[in-house]
Amino acid sequence: MSCFKLFRIPALLGAFGLLLTSCFKDVDFEQAQDIQLTPDLEADLLFYKLNEIDFFDSETNAFTPIIRDTVRLEFLDDDYIQDGLMYAEFRFKHENKFPYLIKSRIRFLSENDRTQFSVNYDIPPGSIDSIAVVDTLHVMETNEIGKVRRSIKMLVELELIDDGKDIEGELEFSSKGLFKFEF
């Protein structure tokens, strides 16, 4: 029995050593440079719901046909992210219950507020019973991706085409971005 204990430790060490040396026999560490990560990021950019009150100045109660809002796209404010960005897809969806045409202008701005690119379209009149839906997809890749890399802000501007009398309705907006990277 004591003879078995003597051979047990060297046998275990020999088996362990064999496992360690055989695992790394044909590994080419030069291939590590060829590893490429290609993650996708889907992000909500801006959501809102407007009604007729939003088209009136809160202090003067005067009709304001143009509404603007600017949001920062903080996740794009990173050199590593900007360098790896290869593709961007923007989806903008409006649901209009106002009985008036609304002009939508979406501009992507640099840090110093210069327009990099725009997405403009008309939102047709709708109603409570018949909602007008505009679902727009804007793709940026290859030559245009530099414009997205330089963008850090998204400015949304809406213009209600009406004289401001007896307006009633709602406008819902949602926007998303799909960003593809290569690291």
mmCIF file of C-alpha atoms in Angstrom:
data_model
loop_
_atom_site.group_PDB
_atom_site.id
_atom_site.type_symbol
_atom_site.label_atom_id
_atom_site.label_comp_id
_atom_site.label_asym_id
_atom_site.label_seq_id
_atom_site.Cartn_x
_atom_site.Cartn_y
_atom_site.Cartn_z
ATOM 1 C CA MET A 1 0.000 0.000 0.000
ATOM 2 C CA SER A 2 2.848 2.397 0.765
ATOM 3 C CA CYS A 3 4.386 1.578 -2.644
ATOM 4 C CA PHE A 4 1.173 2.789 -4.311
ATOM 5 C CA LYS A 5 1.396 6.113 -2.427
ATOM 6 C CA LEU A 6 4.982 6.589 -3.616
ATOM 7 C CA PHE A 7 4.048 6.257 -7.291
ATOM 8 C CA ARG A 8 0.823 8.249 -7.025
ATOM 9 C CA ILE A 9 2.447 11.675 -6.660
ATOM 10 C CA PRO A 10 4.974 11.276 -9.550
ATOM 11 C CA ALA A 11 2.219 9.793 -11.758
ATOM 12 C CA LEU A 12 -0.063 12.767 -11.098
ATOM 13 C CA LEU A 13 2.763 15.236 -11.786
ATOM 14 C CA GLY A 14 3.622 13.427 -15.020
ATOM 15 C CA ALA A 15 0.000 13.447 -16.222
ATOM 16 C CA PHE A 16 -0.377 17.134 -15.338
ATOM 17 C CA GLY A 17 2.853 18.023 -17.168
ATOM 18 C CA LEU A 18 1.698 16.104 -20.267
ATOM 19 C CA LEU A 19 -1.580 18.039 -20.298
ATOM 20 C CA LEU A 20 0.201 21.378 -20.022
ATOM 21 C CA THR A 21 2.624 20.733 -22.850
ATOM 22 C CA SER A 22 0.118 19.212 -25.277
ATOM 23 C CA CYS A 23 -2.389 22.073 -25.045
ATOM 24 C CA PHE A 24 -0.052 24.661 -26.550
ATOM 25 C CA LYS A 25 1.695 22.678 -29.239
ATOM 26 C CA ASP A 26 0.283 24.290 -32.442
ATOM 27 C CA VAL A 27 -0.834 27.722 -31.253
ATOM 28 C CA ASP A 28 0.213 30.611 -33.515
ATOM 29 C CA PHE A 29 0.156 33.775 -31.421
ATOM 30 C CA GLU A 30 0.706 35.934 -34.537
ATOM 31 C CA GLN A 31 -2.949 35.298 -35.435
ATOM 32 C CA ALA A 32 -4.065 37.375 -32.459
ATOM 33 C CA GLN A 33 -3.678 40.481 -34.638
ATOM 34 C CA ASP A 34 -6.306 39.080 -37.022
ATOM 35 C CA ILE A 35 -9.036 38.946 -34.372
ATOM 36 C CA GLN A 36 -11.821 41.366 -35.220
ATOM 37 C CA LEU A 37 -14.708 42.348 -32.954
ATOM 38 C CA THR A 38 -17.866 43.606 -34.714
ATOM 39 C CA PRO A 39 -20.438 44.573 -32.062
ATOM 40 C CA ASP A 40 -23.764 46.276 -32.839
ATOM 41 C CA LEU A 41 -25.348 48.896 -30.592
ATOM 42 C CA GLU A 42 -29.020 49.803 -30.770
ATOM 43 C CA ALA A 43 -29.831 52.998 -28.869
ATOM 44 C CA ASP A 44 -32.945 55.057 -28.242
ATOM 45 C CA LEU A 45 -32.113 58.641 -29.193
ATOM 46 C CA LEU A 46 -35.153 60.815 -28.406
ATOM 47 C CA PHE A 47 -38.817 60.283 -27.539
ATOM 48 C CA TYR A 48 -41.530 62.868 -26.998
ATOM 49 C CA LYS A 49 -45.263 63.453 -27.096
ATOM 50 C CA LEU A 50 -46.573 66.933 -27.905
ATOM 51 C CA ASN A 51 -50.041 68.426 -27.736
ATOM 52 C CA GLU A 52 -51.501 71.821 -28.643
ATOM 53 C CA ILE A 53 -50.206 73.446 -25.422
ATOM 54 C CA ASP A 54 -46.618 72.865 -26.564
ATOM 55 C CA PHE A 55 -47.165 75.224 -29.522
ATOM 56 C CA PHE A 56 -47.890 78.179 -27.250
ATOM 57 C CA ASP A 57 -45.283 80.242 -25.406
ATOM 58 C CA SER A 58 -45.563 79.564 -21.670
ATOM 59 C CA GLU A 59 -44.971 83.225 -20.743
ATOM 60 C CA THR A 60 -46.881 85.159 -23.414
ATOM 61 C CA ASN A 61 -49.366 82.458 -24.492
ATOM 62 C CA ALA A 62 -48.600 83.438 -28.102
ATOM 63 C CA PHE A 63 -48.747 80.789 -30.835
ATOM 64 C CA THR A 64 -45.274 79.423 -31.684
ATOM 65 C CA PRO A 65 -45.371 77.407 -34.924
ATOM 66 C CA ILE A 66 -41.760 76.186 -34.585
ATOM 67 C CA ILE A 67 -40.525 73.967 -31.753
ATOM 68 C CA ARG A 68 -36.843 72.977 -31.360
ATOM 69 C CA ASP A 69 -35.004 70.611 -29.076
ATOM 70 C CA THR A 70 -31.363 69.549 -29.032
ATOM 71 C CA VAL A 71 -29.958 66.415 -27.400
ATOM 72 C CA ARG A 72 -26.344 65.360 -26.985
ATOM 73 C CA LEU A 73 -25.342 61.961 -28.303
ATOM 74 C CA GLU A 74 -22.833 61.342 -25.512
ATOM 75 C CA PHE A 75 -21.975 57.808 -26.578
ATOM 76 C CA LEU A 76 -20.506 59.200 -29.834
ATOM 77 C CA ASP A 77 -18.174 61.524 -27.910
ATOM 78 C CA ASP A 78 -15.362 58.977 -27.644
ATOM 79 C CA ASP A 79 -12.351 58.536 -29.965
ATOM 80 C CA TYR A 80 -12.405 54.742 -29.648
ATOM 81 C CA ILE A 81 -16.112 54.608 -30.596
ATOM 82 C CA GLN A 82 -15.712 57.112 -33.442
ATOM 83 C CA ASP A 83 -12.742 55.240 -34.942
ATOM 84 C CA GLY A 84 -14.575 51.905 -34.825
ATOM 85 C CA LEU A 85 -17.901 53.164 -36.223
ATOM 86 C CA MET A 86 -18.510 51.661 -39.671
ATOM 87 C CA TYR A 87 -22.291 51.901 -40.174
ATOM 88 C CA ALA A 88 -25.191 53.869 -38.718
ATOM 89 C CA GLU A 89 -28.900 53.488 -39.299
ATOM 90 C CA PHE A 90 -31.350 56.057 -37.943
ATOM 91 C CA ARG A 91 -35.063 55.413 -37.596
ATOM 92 C CA PHE A 92 -37.471 58.302 -37.033
ATOM 93 C CA LYS A 93 -41.163 57.711 -36.439
ATOM 94 C CA HIS A 94 -43.890 60.347 -36.104
ATOM 95 C CA GLU A 95 -47.541 59.702 -35.326
ATOM 96 C CA ASN A 96 -49.604 62.819 -36.083
ATOM 97 C CA LYS A 97 -53.102 63.417 -34.689
ATOM 98 C CA PHE A 98 -53.036 67.142 -35.555
ATOM 99 C CA PRO A 99 -55.211 68.008 -38.584
ATOM 100 C CA TYR A 100 -52.280 70.026 -39.995
ATOM 101 C CA LEU A 101 -49.153 69.392 -41.999
ATOM 102 C CA ILE A 102 -46.004 69.419 -39.874
ATOM 103 C CA LYS A 103 -42.528 69.875 -41.325
ATOM 104 C CA SER A 104 -39.807 67.877 -39.577
ATOM 105 C CA ARG A 105 -36.149 68.862 -39.808
ATOM 106 C CA ILE A 106 -33.586 66.742 -37.982
ATOM 107 C CA ARG A 107 -30.007 67.978 -38.060
ATOM 108 C CA PHE A 108 -26.927 66.277 -36.702
ATOM 109 C CA LEU A 109 -24.431 68.819 -35.422
ATOM 110 C CA SER A 110 -20.738 68.863 -34.569
ATOM 111 C CA GLU A 111 -19.418 70.141 -31.239
ATOM 112 C CA ASN A 112 -19.293 73.685 -32.696
ATOM 113 C CA ASP A 113 -22.905 73.395 -33.997
ATOM 114 C CA ARG A 114 -22.074 72.911 -37.671
ATOM 115 C CA THR A 115 -24.552 70.749 -39.556
ATOM 116 C CA GLN A 116 -23.015 67.419 -40.582
ATOM 117 C CA PHE A 117 -26.153 65.993 -42.211
ATOM 118 C CA SER A 118 -29.929 66.453 -42.156
ATOM 119 C CA VAL A 119 -33.037 64.336 -42.465
ATOM 120 C CA ASN A 120 -36.072 66.382 -43.570
ATOM 121 C CA TYR A 121 -39.607 65.265 -44.358
ATOM 122 C CA ASP A 122 -43.257 66.322 -44.138
ATOM 123 C CA ILE A 123 -45.677 64.714 -41.701
ATOM 124 C CA PRO A 124 -49.147 64.664 -43.284
ATOM 125 C CA PRO A 125 -52.235 65.818 -41.365
ATOM 126 C CA GLY A 126 -53.978 63.253 -39.196
ATOM 127 C CA SER A 127 -56.771 63.056 -36.664
ATOM 128 C CA ILE A 128 -57.701 61.255 -33.474
ATOM 129 C CA ASP A 129 -59.509 58.606 -35.550
ATOM 130 C CA SER A 130 -57.000 58.454 -38.421
ATOM 131 C CA ILE A 131 -53.399 58.813 -37.273
ATOM 132 C CA ALA A 132 -50.878 59.840 -39.939
ATOM 133 C CA VAL A 133 -47.706 57.778 -39.492
ATOM 134 C CA VAL A 134 -44.311 58.557 -41.011
ATOM 135 C CA ASP A 135 -41.582 55.969 -40.420
ATOM 136 C CA THR A 136 -38.266 57.031 -41.939
ATOM 137 C CA LEU A 137 -35.040 55.063 -42.168
ATOM 138 C CA HIS A 138 -31.780 56.890 -42.914
ATOM 139 C CA VAL A 139 -28.623 54.814 -43.519
ATOM 140 C CA MET A 140 -25.069 56.180 -43.280
ATOM 141 C CA GLU A 141 -22.138 54.004 -44.346
ATOM 142 C CA THR A 142 -18.794 54.039 -46.200
ATOM 143 C CA ASN A 143 -18.200 57.601 -47.471
ATOM 144 C CA GLU A 144 -20.877 59.192 -45.267
ATOM 145 C CA ILE A 145 -19.899 57.601 -41.946
ATOM 146 C CA GLY A 146 -17.443 60.444 -41.258
ATOM 147 C CA LYS A 147 -20.439 62.781 -40.903
ATOM 148 C CA VAL A 148 -21.818 60.600 -38.108
ATOM 149 C CA ARG A 149 -18.399 60.409 -36.443
ATOM 150 C CA ARG A 150 -18.265 64.215 -36.336
ATOM 151 C CA SER A 151 -21.821 64.515 -34.931
ATOM 152 C CA ILE A 152 -22.342 64.950 -31.223
ATOM 153 C CA LYS A 153 -25.782 66.629 -31.137
ATOM 154 C CA MET A 154 -29.164 65.972 -32.718
ATOM 155 C CA LEU A 155 -31.406 69.011 -33.252
ATOM 156 C CA VAL A 156 -35.082 68.283 -33.912
ATOM 157 C CA GLU A 157 -37.211 71.091 -35.331
ATOM 158 C CA LEU A 158 -40.940 70.892 -36.015
ATOM 159 C CA GLU A 159 -43.008 73.488 -37.837
ATOM 160 C CA LEU A 160 -46.780 73.315 -37.574
ATOM 161 C CA ILE A 161 -48.274 74.718 -40.790
ATOM 162 C CA ASP A 162 -51.298 76.585 -39.390
ATOM 163 C CA ASP A 163 -52.291 79.991 -38.131
ATOM 164 C CA GLY A 164 -52.547 78.807 -34.512
ATOM 165 C CA LYS A 165 -56.302 79.154 -34.118
ATOM 166 C CA ASP A 166 -58.183 76.270 -32.589
ATOM 167 C CA ILE A 167 -55.396 73.726 -32.911
ATOM 168 C CA GLU A 168 -56.001 70.412 -31.254
ATOM 169 C CA GLY A 169 -54.180 67.095 -31.454
ATOM 170 C CA GLU A 170 -51.041 65.201 -30.523
ATOM 171 C CA LEU A 171 -47.730 64.345 -32.104
ATOM 172 C CA GLU A 172 -45.615 61.412 -30.930
ATOM 173 C CA PHE A 173 -41.997 60.954 -31.939
ATOM 174 C CA SER A 174 -39.524 58.146 -31.416
ATOM 175 C CA SER A 175 -36.024 57.779 -32.767
ATOM 176 C CA LYS A 176 -33.500 54.989 -32.621
ATOM 177 C CA GLY A 177 -30.027 54.357 -33.927
ATOM 178 C CA LEU A 178 -28.349 51.141 -34.935
ATOM 179 C CA PHE A 179 -24.571 51.491 -34.881
ATOM 180 C CA LYS A 180 -22.153 48.855 -36.170
ATOM 181 C CA PHE A 181 -18.533 48.846 -35.098
ATOM 182 C CA GLU A 182 -15.327 47.124 -36.121
ATOM 183 C CA PHE A 183 -12.514 46.911 -33.592
#
